mmCIF file of C-alpha atoms in Angstrom:
data_model
loop_
_atom_site.group_PDB
_atom_site.id
_atom_site.type_symbol
_atom_site.label_atom_id
_atom_site.label_comp_id
_atom_site.label_asym_id
_atom_site.label_seq_id
_atom_site.Cartn_x
_atom_site.Cartn_y
_atom_site.Cartn_z
ATOM 1 C CA UNK A 1 33.572 114.112 92.961
ATOM 2 C CA UNK A 2 33.835 113.482 89.238
ATOM 3 C CA UNK A 3 31.993 116.713 88.454
ATOM 4 C CA UNK A 4 34.328 118.633 90.769
ATOM 5 C CA UNK A 5 37.372 117.104 89.101
ATOM 6 C CA UNK A 6 36.009 118.049 85.683
ATOM 7 C CA UNK A 7 35.428 121.615 86.911
ATOM 8 C CA UNK A 8 38.993 121.750 88.221
ATOM 9 C CA UNK A 9 40.300 120.701 84.787
ATOM 10 C CA UNK A 10 38.126 123.352 83.139
ATOM 11 C CA UNK A 11 39.300 126.063 85.540
ATOM 12 C CA UNK A 12 42.954 125.085 85.112
ATOM 13 C CA UNK A 13 42.519 125.341 81.345
ATOM 14 C CA UNK A 14 40.852 128.752 81.637
ATOM 15 C CA UNK A 15 43.493 129.996 84.069
ATOM 16 C CA UNK A 16 46.286 129.396 81.563
ATOM 17 C CA UNK A 17 44.573 131.140 78.631
ATOM 18 C CA UNK A 18 46.189 134.228 77.157
ATOM 19 C CA UNK A 19 44.562 136.914 75.019
ATOM 20 C CA UNK A 20 45.978 135.285 71.897
ATOM 21 C CA UNK A 21 44.560 131.887 72.886
ATOM 22 C CA UNK A 22 41.110 133.384 73.454
ATOM 23 C CA UNK A 23 41.171 135.169 70.094
ATOM 24 C CA UNK A 24 42.421 132.032 68.305
ATOM 25 C CA UNK A 25 39.629 129.922 69.818
ATOM 26 C CA UNK A 26 36.946 132.460 68.914
ATOM 27 C CA UNK A 27 38.128 133.582 65.480
ATOM 28 C CA UNK A 28 35.459 131.549 63.680
ATOM 29 C CA UNK A 29 32.735 132.982 65.935
ATOM 30 C CA UNK A 30 34.043 136.488 65.319
ATOM 31 C CA UNK A 31 33.993 135.889 61.568
ATOM 32 C CA UNK A 32 30.457 134.472 61.621
ATOM 33 C CA UNK A 33 29.084 137.246 63.835
ATOM 34 C CA UNK A 34 30.636 139.985 61.713
ATOM 35 C CA UNK A 35 29.260 138.429 58.525
ATOM 36 C CA UNK A 36 25.873 138.026 60.178
ATOM 37 C CA UNK A 37 25.907 141.662 61.266
ATOM 38 C CA UNK A 38 26.848 142.725 57.750
ATOM 39 C CA UNK A 39 24.055 140.677 56.190
ATOM 40 C CA UNK A 40 21.506 141.707 58.814
ATOM 41 C CA UNK A 41 22.179 145.428 58.428
ATOM 42 C CA UNK A 42 22.326 145.153 54.636
ATOM 43 C CA UNK A 43 18.924 143.467 54.463
ATOM 44 C CA UNK A 44 17.276 145.922 56.848
ATOM 45 C CA UNK A 45 18.785 149.147 55.512
ATOM 46 C CA UNK A 46 16.905 151.526 53.247
ATOM 47 C CA UNK A 47 19.938 153.171 51.658
ATOM 48 C CA UNK A 48 23.718 152.981 51.736
ATOM 49 C CA UNK A 49 24.164 155.721 54.363
ATOM 50 C CA UNK A 50 21.711 153.971 56.685
ATOM 51 C CA UNK A 51 23.502 150.664 56.065
ATOM 52 C CA UNK A 52 26.928 152.143 56.806
ATOM 53 C CA UNK A 53 25.706 153.874 59.972
ATOM 54 C CA UNK A 54 23.972 150.758 61.352
ATOM 55 C CA UNK A 55 26.857 148.461 60.418
ATOM 56 C CA UNK A 56 29.394 150.703 62.144
ATOM 57 C CA UNK A 57 27.259 150.920 65.281
ATOM 58 C CA UNK A 58 26.767 147.143 65.464
ATOM 59 C CA UNK A 59 30.445 146.512 64.701
ATOM 60 C CA UNK A 60 31.609 148.950 67.397
ATOM 61 C CA UNK A 61 29.272 147.358 69.942
ATOM 62 C CA UNK A 62 30.591 143.896 69.048
ATOM 63 C CA UNK A 63 34.238 144.940 69.182
ATOM 64 C CA UNK A 64 33.756 146.766 72.474
ATOM 65 C CA UNK A 65 31.937 143.886 74.151
ATOM 66 C CA UNK A 66 34.510 141.362 72.906
ATOM 67 C CA UNK A 67 37.352 143.582 74.152
ATOM 68 C CA UNK A 68 35.724 143.937 77.583
ATOM 69 C CA UNK A 69 35.267 140.165 77.855
ATOM 70 C CA UNK A 70 38.809 139.561 76.596
ATOM 71 C CA UNK A 71 40.263 141.894 79.210
ATOM 72 C CA UNK A 72 38.221 140.275 81.979
ATOM 73 C CA UNK A 73 39.045 136.673 81.077
ATOM 74 C CA UNK A 74 42.760 137.428 80.767
ATOM 75 C CA UNK A 75 42.905 139.582 83.917
ATOM 76 C CA UNK A 76 44.709 138.624 87.100
ATOM 77 C CA UNK A 77 41.484 139.094 89.070
ATOM 78 C CA UNK A 78 39.751 136.395 87.037
ATOM 79 C CA UNK A 79 42.756 134.097 87.387
ATOM 80 C CA UNK A 80 42.722 134.651 91.160
ATOM 81 C CA UNK A 81 39.007 133.775 91.263
ATOM 82 C CA UNK A 82 39.724 130.594 89.323
ATOM 83 C CA UNK A 83 42.511 129.665 91.746
ATOM 84 C CA UNK A 84 40.144 130.222 94.687
ATOM 85 C CA UNK A 85 37.481 128.063 93.042
ATOM 86 C CA UNK A 86 40.041 125.332 92.384
ATOM 87 C CA UNK A 87 41.049 125.347 96.055
ATOM 88 C CA UNK A 88 37.407 125.107 97.145
ATOM 89 C CA UNK A 89 36.768 122.224 94.758
ATOM 90 C CA UNK A 90 39.869 120.356 95.925
ATOM 91 C CA UNK A 91 38.732 120.765 99.534
ATOM 92 C CA UNK A 92 35.274 119.467 98.599
ATOM 93 C CA UNK A 93 36.855 116.443 96.921
ATOM 94 C CA UNK A 94 38.915 115.704 100.035
ATOM 95 C CA UNK A 95 35.826 115.977 102.227
ATOM 96 C CA UNK A 96 33.947 113.635 99.891
ATOM 97 C CA UNK A 97 36.796 111.129 100.066
ATOM 98 C CA UNK A 98 36.647 111.196 103.875
ATOM 99 C CA UNK A 99 32.872 110.822 103.751
ATOM 100 C CA UNK A 100 33.176 107.772 101.501
ATOM 101 C CA UNK A 101 35.853 106.260 103.746
ATOM 102 C CA UNK A 102 33.685 106.872 106.820
ATOM 103 C CA UNK A 103 30.643 105.397 105.105
ATOM 104 C CA UNK A 104 32.606 102.290 104.099
ATOM 105 C CA UNK A 105 33.874 101.816 107.683
ATOM 106 C CA UNK A 106 30.327 102.126 109.049
ATOM 107 C CA UNK A 107 29.153 99.615 106.447
ATOM 108 C CA UNK A 108 31.868 97.148 107.481
ATOM 109 C CA UNK A 109 31.022 97.599 111.154
ATOM 110 C CA UNK A 110 27.315 97.173 110.445
ATOM 111 C CA UNK A 111 27.947 93.960 108.478
ATOM 112 C CA UNK A 112 30.122 92.624 111.330
ATOM 113 C CA UNK A 113 27.423 93.517 113.834
ATOM 114 C CA UNK A 114 24.757 91.794 111.732
ATOM 115 C CA UNK A 115 26.856 88.649 111.365
ATOM 116 C CA UNK A 116 27.515 88.632 115.128
ATOM 117 C CA UNK A 117 23.781 89.004 115.828
ATOM 118 C CA UNK A 118 23.015 86.221 113.344
ATOM 119 C CA UNK A 119 25.502 83.942 115.131
ATOM 120 C CA UNK A 120 23.804 84.736 118.444
ATOM 121 C CA UNK A 121 20.399 83.885 116.973
ATOM 122 C CA UNK A 122 21.752 80.582 115.642
ATOM 123 C CA UNK A 123 23.154 79.737 119.104
ATOM 124 C CA UNK A 124 19.856 80.637 120.802
ATOM 125 C CA UNK A 125 17.808 78.530 118.390
ATOM 126 C CA UNK A 126 20.089 75.501 118.901
ATOM 127 C CA UNK A 127 19.492 75.492 122.647
#
């Protein structure tokens, strides 16, 4: 139940994210990846034309993949999927609560039954 509640909190947080929020949270990663790409292509390039060509290709791939992910995570389809997952998790939590309640009732009944049986045994041994 605790894991499901933590997932619900995570999904609620993700559901409310906007494109600006996603960019703000990942700006340091973007900076580090672009610097890493620059350094990587600079070290592996033979000449300046080769460096420029490889850096542009890697940069375009990075920008395109980030844009695709940004569009997906801020899309209504993704938000709908998160809402559906939240509903499923809430239902699972409710079912778990009923299971715990049922288990506790059975435990109480079992303890009462054991105490009743123990009283019977005491009565039989006294006779």
